[in-house]
Amino acid sequence: MKTKDNRSAGAAKKRGNARPIAICGILAALCVVLLYIGSLTVFDLTAVVVCALITMLVVVELGNKYAWIMVGAAGVLALILVPVKLSAVIYILIGGIYPIMKGYYEVYRNLIAWPLKLSTLGTMLLILTILSKFLFTAEETYFLFSFWPIIIGLAFLVVYDLALTGCVTFYIVKLRSRLGLKKLF
C-alpha cells in the first residue's frame, strides 16, 4: 500500500525529470526552427554550428542523457520538417551527435582523445559523403570521393572542434555566472 510519503517522493522524482525534459523540448524546437531558416538561406552550416552550441549547452548544464534526448527529438523533427534533408542529416551527425561524443572523448588525454575525435569525424564525413552522393543525389562536384576533399573536410572539422572547445570554455568561465542560467537548469 502506498503511503502519502511514497506518493510525494514519486511525484517529486517526476517533477525533477519534467523540467530538464521540457527545456530539452524547447531547445530542440529552437534547433529545428534554426535549421529550417538555415535551409532556406545560405546559412545552413551556420545553423548547424549554432545548434551544436545549443547541444553543448545541454551537455554542460544537464548532462549527456538529456543531450541525447534533445538531439534525438530535434533530429527526428528536422528530418520531417526541414525542406533540405541534407541539412538535417548534417545537424544530426555534426551538430548533434559529435558534440555529445566530444564530451565522452575529452575525459582522456589528448594523445587518446584526438585519434578518437578524428576517427569519429572522419566516419561522419564519410557517411555524409555517401548519403549525399547516393541518397540525396547531390551534384557530383559537391561531394567527391577523393583524397583532398576528405582532408580539407577533416581540417575544417578539427577547427570546428577547437571552436566548440573555445565556446564551451568561454561559457563556463565567463558567461555561466553572469547569465544566471543555472537557475533555469
PDB file of C-alpha atoms in Angstrom:
ATOM      1  CA  MET A   1       0.000   0.000   0.000  1.00  0.00           C
ATOM      2  CA  LYS A   2       1.401   3.390  -0.947  1.00  0.00           C
ATOM      3  CA  THR A   3       1.670   5.941   1.756  1.00  0.00           C
ATOM      4  CA  LYS A   4       1.472   9.648   1.310  1.00  0.00           C
ATOM      5  CA  ASP A   5       5.268   9.937   1.687  1.00  0.00           C
ATOM      6  CA  ASN A   6       5.906   7.393  -1.087  1.00  0.00           C
ATOM      7  CA  ARG A   7       3.474   9.144  -3.434  1.00  0.00           C
ATOM      8  CA  SER A   8       5.022  12.545  -2.795  1.00  0.00           C
ATOM      9  CA  ALA A   9       8.532  11.145  -3.352  1.00  0.00           C
ATOM     10  CA  GLY A  10       7.413   9.676  -6.696  1.00  0.00           C
ATOM     11  CA  ALA A  11       5.795  12.966  -7.681  1.00  0.00           C
ATOM     12  CA  ALA A  12       8.952  14.866  -6.746  1.00  0.00           C
ATOM     13  CA  LYS A  13      11.009  12.490  -8.879  1.00  0.00           C
ATOM     14  CA  LYS A  14       8.648  13.019 -11.833  1.00  0.00           C
ATOM     15  CA  ARG A  15       8.807  16.789 -11.327  1.00  0.00           C
ATOM     16  CA  GLY A  16      12.595  16.547 -11.157  1.00  0.00           C
ATOM     17  CA  ASN A  17      12.663  14.953 -14.617  1.00  0.00           C
ATOM     18  CA  ALA A  18       9.965  17.168 -16.100  1.00  0.00           C
ATOM     19  CA  ARG A  19      11.941  20.408 -16.046  1.00  0.00           C
ATOM     20  CA  PRO A  20      15.009  19.138 -17.952  1.00  0.00           C
ATOM     21  CA  ILE A  21      12.792  17.318 -20.456  1.00  0.00           C
ATOM     22  CA  ALA A  22      10.771  20.494 -21.031  1.00  0.00           C
ATOM     23  CA  ILE A  23      13.965  22.514 -21.508  1.00  0.00           C
ATOM     24  CA  CYS A  24      15.239  19.903 -23.970  1.00  0.00           C
ATOM     25  CA  GLY A  25      11.948  20.121 -25.871  1.00  0.00           C
ATOM     26  CA  ILE A  26      12.169  23.893 -26.106  1.00  0.00           C
ATOM     27  CA  LEU A  27      15.802  23.769 -27.226  1.00  0.00           C
ATOM     28  CA  ALA A  28      15.017  21.011 -29.743  1.00  0.00           C
ATOM     29  CA  ALA A  29      12.255  23.191 -31.191  1.00  0.00           C
ATOM     30  CA  LEU A  30      14.692  26.110 -31.364  1.00  0.00           C
ATOM     31  CA  CYS A  31      17.180  23.918 -33.237  1.00  0.00           C
ATOM     32  CA  VAL A  32      14.512  22.843 -35.722  1.00  0.00           C
ATOM     33  CA  VAL A  33      13.496  26.462 -36.343  1.00  0.00           C
ATOM     34  CA  LEU A  34      17.136  27.475 -36.855  1.00  0.00           C
ATOM     35  CA  LEU A  35      17.711  24.560 -39.225  1.00  0.00           C
ATOM     36  CA  TYR A  36      14.540  25.401 -41.146  1.00  0.00           C
ATOM     37  CA  ILE A  37      15.570  29.033 -41.563  1.00  0.00           C
ATOM     38  CA  GLY A  38      19.131  27.986 -42.415  1.00  0.00           C
ATOM     39  CA  SER A  39      17.961  25.534 -45.050  1.00  0.00           C
ATOM     40  CA  LEU A  40      16.020  28.290 -46.808  1.00  0.00           C
ATOM     41  CA  THR A  41      19.044  30.587 -46.878  1.00  0.00           C
ATOM     42  CA  VAL A  42      22.768  30.208 -47.398  1.00  0.00           C
ATOM     43  CA  PHE A  43      23.286  29.882 -43.639  1.00  0.00           C
ATOM     44  CA  ASP A  44      22.602  26.157 -43.416  1.00  0.00           C
ATOM     45  CA  LEU A  45      26.013  25.294 -41.943  1.00  0.00           C
ATOM     46  CA  THR A  46      25.847  28.311 -39.644  1.00  0.00           C
ATOM     47  CA  ALA A  47      22.552  26.990 -38.295  1.00  0.00           C
ATOM     48  CA  VAL A  48      24.185  23.600 -37.699  1.00  0.00           C
ATOM     49  CA  VAL A  49      27.016  25.225 -35.719  1.00  0.00           C
ATOM     50  CA  VAL A  50      24.581  27.276 -33.611  1.00  0.00           C
ATOM     51  CA  CYS A  51      22.596  24.097 -32.924  1.00  0.00           C
ATOM     52  CA  ALA A  52      25.850  22.373 -31.935  1.00  0.00           C
ATOM     53  CA  LEU A  53      26.420  25.134 -29.386  1.00  0.00           C
ATOM     54  CA  ILE A  54      22.915  24.526 -28.045  1.00  0.00           C
ATOM     55  CA  THR A  55      23.757  20.827 -27.776  1.00  0.00           C
ATOM     56  CA  MET A  56      26.949  21.671 -25.890  1.00  0.00           C
ATOM     57  CA  LEU A  57      24.925  23.877 -23.531  1.00  0.00           C
ATOM     58  CA  VAL A  58      22.679  20.914 -22.751  1.00  0.00           C
ATOM     59  CA  VAL A  59      25.712  18.650 -22.249  1.00  0.00           C
ATOM     60  CA  VAL A  60      27.282  21.129 -19.831  1.00  0.00           C
ATOM     61  CA  GLU A  61      24.159  22.009 -17.869  1.00  0.00           C
ATOM     62  CA  LEU A  62      22.028  18.858 -17.951  1.00  0.00           C
ATOM     63  CA  GLY A  63      24.351  16.025 -18.936  1.00  0.00           C
ATOM     64  CA  ASN A  64      24.708  13.561 -21.773  1.00  0.00           C
ATOM     65  CA  LYS A  65      21.412  11.757 -21.134  1.00  0.00           C
ATOM     66  CA  TYR A  66      19.347  14.869 -21.778  1.00  0.00           C
ATOM     67  CA  ALA A  67      21.569  15.889 -24.684  1.00  0.00           C
ATOM     68  CA  TRP A  68      20.819  12.572 -26.403  1.00  0.00           C
ATOM     69  CA  ILE A  69      17.098  13.152 -25.806  1.00  0.00           C
ATOM     70  CA  MET A  70      17.289  16.664 -27.255  1.00  0.00           C
ATOM     71  CA  VAL A  71      19.317  15.625 -30.299  1.00  0.00           C
ATOM     72  CA  GLY A  72      17.002  12.683 -30.937  1.00  0.00           C
ATOM     73  CA  ALA A  73      13.898  14.856 -30.811  1.00  0.00           C
ATOM     74  CA  ALA A  74      15.449  17.660 -32.873  1.00  0.00           C
ATOM     75  CA  GLY A  75      16.854  15.190 -35.400  1.00  0.00           C
ATOM     76  CA  VAL A  76      13.538  13.434 -35.999  1.00  0.00           C
ATOM     77  CA  LEU A  77      11.674  16.735 -36.249  1.00  0.00           C
ATOM     78  CA  ALA A  78      14.327  18.172 -38.563  1.00  0.00           C
ATOM     79  CA  LEU A  79      14.100  15.160 -40.866  1.00  0.00           C
ATOM     80  CA  ILE A  80      10.342  15.630 -41.018  1.00  0.00           C
ATOM     81  CA  LEU A  81      10.068  19.427 -41.179  1.00  0.00           C
ATOM     82  CA  VAL A  82      13.232  20.872 -42.720  1.00  0.00           C
ATOM     83  CA  PRO A  83      12.913  21.145 -46.510  1.00  0.00           C
ATOM     84  CA  VAL A  84      16.570  20.323 -47.225  1.00  0.00           C
ATOM     85  CA  LYS A  85      17.057  16.873 -45.691  1.00  0.00           C
ATOM     86  CA  LEU A  86      20.837  17.022 -46.103  1.00  0.00           C
ATOM     87  CA  SER A  87      20.902  19.925 -43.621  1.00  0.00           C
ATOM     88  CA  ALA A  88      19.005  17.769 -41.143  1.00  0.00           C
ATOM     89  CA  VAL A  89      21.467  14.899 -41.574  1.00  0.00           C
ATOM     90  CA  ILE A  90      24.436  17.262 -41.189  1.00  0.00           C
ATOM     91  CA  TYR A  91      22.844  18.535 -37.977  1.00  0.00           C
ATOM     92  CA  ILE A  92      22.276  15.041 -36.626  1.00  0.00           C
ATOM     93  CA  LEU A  93      25.857  13.913 -37.285  1.00  0.00           C
ATOM     94  CA  ILE A  94      27.978  17.045 -36.920  1.00  0.00           C
ATOM     95  CA  GLY A  95      25.828  19.362 -34.783  1.00  0.00           C
ATOM     96  CA  GLY A  96      24.109  16.804 -32.602  1.00  0.00           C
ATOM     97  CA  ILE A  97      25.960  13.548 -32.119  1.00  0.00           C
ATOM     98  CA  TYR A  98      29.520  14.882 -32.357  1.00  0.00           C
ATOM     99  CA  PRO A  99      29.264  17.469 -29.529  1.00  0.00           C
ATOM    100  CA  ILE A 100      27.998  14.730 -27.216  1.00  0.00           C
ATOM    101  CA  MET A 101      30.734  12.312 -28.293  1.00  0.00           C
ATOM    102  CA  LYS A 102      33.272  15.109 -27.843  1.00  0.00           C
ATOM    103  CA  GLY A 103      32.321  15.215 -24.171  1.00  0.00           C
ATOM    104  CA  TYR A 104      32.977  11.489 -23.849  1.00  0.00           C
ATOM    105  CA  TYR A 105      36.356  11.766 -25.568  1.00  0.00           C
ATOM    106  CA  GLU A 106      37.660  14.740 -23.639  1.00  0.00           C
ATOM    107  CA  VAL A 107      37.916  12.818 -20.385  1.00  0.00           C
ATOM    108  CA  TYR A 108      41.005  11.182 -21.922  1.00  0.00           C
ATOM    109  CA  ARG A 109      44.361  12.794 -22.574  1.00  0.00           C
ATOM    110  CA  ASN A 110      44.895  14.438 -25.955  1.00  0.00           C
ATOM    111  CA  LEU A 111      47.010  11.507 -27.143  1.00  0.00           C
ATOM    112  CA  ILE A 112      43.933   9.274 -26.921  1.00  0.00           C
ATOM    113  CA  ALA A 113      41.180  11.864 -27.413  1.00  0.00           C
ATOM    114  CA  TRP A 114      42.325  13.272 -30.762  1.00  0.00           C
ATOM    115  CA  PRO A 115      42.543   9.922 -32.587  1.00  0.00           C
ATOM    116  CA  LEU A 116      39.053   9.117 -31.265  1.00  0.00           C
ATOM    117  CA  LYS A 117      37.759  12.513 -32.384  1.00  0.00           C
ATOM    118  CA  LEU A 118      39.393  12.285 -35.804  1.00  0.00           C
ATOM    119  CA  SER A 119      38.074   8.777 -36.401  1.00  0.00           C
ATOM    120  CA  THR A 120      34.566   9.884 -35.402  1.00  0.00           C
ATOM    121  CA  LEU A 121      34.744  12.996 -37.575  1.00  0.00           C
ATOM    122  CA  GLY A 122      36.154  11.002 -40.487  1.00  0.00           C
ATOM    123  CA  THR A 123      33.394   8.430 -40.154  1.00  0.00           C
ATOM    124  CA  MET A 124      30.737  11.143 -40.042  1.00  0.00           C
ATOM    125  CA  LEU A 125      32.258  12.847 -43.077  1.00  0.00           C
ATOM    126  CA  LEU A 126      32.287   9.541 -44.946  1.00  0.00           C
ATOM    127  CA  ILE A 127      28.629   8.898 -44.008  1.00  0.00           C
ATOM    128  CA  LEU A 128      27.707  12.398 -45.205  1.00  0.00           C
ATOM    129  CA  THR A 129      29.579  11.861 -48.446  1.00  0.00           C
ATOM    130  CA  ILE A 130      27.904   8.528 -49.131  1.00  0.00           C
ATOM    131  CA  LEU A 131      24.433   9.795 -48.194  1.00  0.00           C
ATOM    132  CA  SER A 132      24.782  12.950 -50.256  1.00  0.00           C
ATOM    133  CA  LYS A 133      26.041  11.096 -53.275  1.00  0.00           C
ATOM    134  CA  PHE A 134      23.626   8.166 -53.331  1.00  0.00           C
ATOM    135  CA  LEU A 135      20.591   9.106 -51.238  1.00  0.00           C
ATOM    136  CA  PHE A 136      20.262  12.854 -51.719  1.00  0.00           C
ATOM    137  CA  THR A 137      21.814  12.815 -55.214  1.00  0.00           C
ATOM    138  CA  ALA A 138      23.870  15.949 -54.691  1.00  0.00           C
ATOM    139  CA  GLU A 139      25.773  17.278 -57.636  1.00  0.00           C
ATOM    140  CA  GLU A 140      28.904  15.352 -58.386  1.00  0.00           C
ATOM    141  CA  THR A 141      31.130  18.335 -57.666  1.00  0.00           C
ATOM    142  CA  TYR A 142      29.581  18.910 -54.241  1.00  0.00           C
ATOM    143  CA  PHE A 143      30.918  15.792 -52.546  1.00  0.00           C
ATOM    144  CA  LEU A 144      33.695  13.832 -54.178  1.00  0.00           C
ATOM    145  CA  PHE A 145      35.232  10.517 -53.217  1.00  0.00           C
ATOM    146  CA  SER A 146      38.784  11.753 -53.412  1.00  0.00           C
ATOM    147  CA  PHE A 147      41.659  12.398 -51.072  1.00  0.00           C
ATOM    148  CA  TRP A 148      41.766  16.212 -50.918  1.00  0.00           C
ATOM    149  CA  PRO A 149      38.110  16.935 -50.126  1.00  0.00           C
ATOM    150  CA  ILE A 150      38.286  14.435 -47.261  1.00  0.00           C
ATOM    151  CA  ILE A 151      41.480  16.039 -45.903  1.00  0.00           C
ATOM    152  CA  ILE A 152      40.020  19.548 -46.249  1.00  0.00           C
ATOM    153  CA  GLY A 153      36.807  18.357 -44.604  1.00  0.00           C
ATOM    154  CA  LEU A 154      38.746  16.864 -41.691  1.00  0.00           C
ATOM    155  CA  ALA A 155      40.764  20.074 -41.325  1.00  0.00           C
ATOM    156  CA  PHE A 156      37.523  22.066 -41.202  1.00  0.00           C
ATOM    157  CA  LEU A 157      36.125  19.682 -38.600  1.00  0.00           C
ATOM    158  CA  VAL A 158      39.267  19.993 -36.453  1.00  0.00           C
ATOM    159  CA  VAL A 159      38.803  23.772 -36.493  1.00  0.00           C
ATOM    160  CA  TYR A 160      35.133  23.155 -35.640  1.00  0.00           C
ATOM    161  CA  ASP A 161      36.161  21.000 -32.669  1.00  0.00           C
ATOM    162  CA  LEU A 162      38.574  23.653 -31.406  1.00  0.00           C
ATOM    163  CA  ALA A 163      35.908  26.351 -31.821  1.00  0.00           C
ATOM    164  CA  LEU A 164      33.426  24.260 -29.828  1.00  0.00           C
ATOM    165  CA  THR A 165      36.000  23.843 -27.081  1.00  0.00           C
ATOM    166  CA  GLY A 166      36.658  27.585 -27.033  1.00  0.00           C
ATOM    167  CA  CYS A 167      32.955  28.439 -26.907  1.00  0.00           C
ATOM    168  CA  VAL A 168      32.257  25.978 -24.096  1.00  0.00           C
ATOM    169  CA  THR A 169      35.247  27.235 -22.120  1.00  0.00           C
ATOM    170  CA  PHE A 170      34.127  30.835 -22.622  1.00  0.00           C
ATOM    171  CA  TYR A 171      30.612  29.922 -21.499  1.00  0.00           C
ATOM    172  CA  ILE A 172      31.774  28.099 -18.367  1.00  0.00           C
ATOM    173  CA  VAL A 173      34.404  30.651 -17.345  1.00  0.00           C
ATOM    174  CA  LYS A 174      32.794  33.957 -18.320  1.00  0.00           C
ATOM    175  CA  LEU A 175      29.105  33.659 -19.163  1.00  0.00           C
ATOM    176  CA  ARG A 176      27.686  30.985 -16.879  1.00  0.00           C
ATOM    177  CA  SER A 177      27.662  33.047 -13.706  1.00  0.00           C
ATOM    178  CA  ARG A 178      26.718  36.292 -15.471  1.00  0.00           C
ATOM    179  CA  LEU A 179      23.749  34.890 -17.362  1.00  0.00           C
ATOM    180  CA  GLY A 180      22.351  33.054 -14.356  1.00  0.00           C
ATOM    181  CA  LEU A 181      21.196  30.121 -16.473  1.00  0.00           C
ATOM    182  CA  LYS A 182      21.912  27.730 -13.617  1.00  0.00           C
ATOM    183  CA  LYS A 183      18.567  28.776 -12.096  1.00  0.00           C
ATOM    184  CA  LEU A 184      16.858  27.708 -15.307  1.00  0.00           C
ATOM    185  CA  PHE A 185      18.538  24.322 -15.440  1.00  0.00           C
TER     186      PHE A 185
END
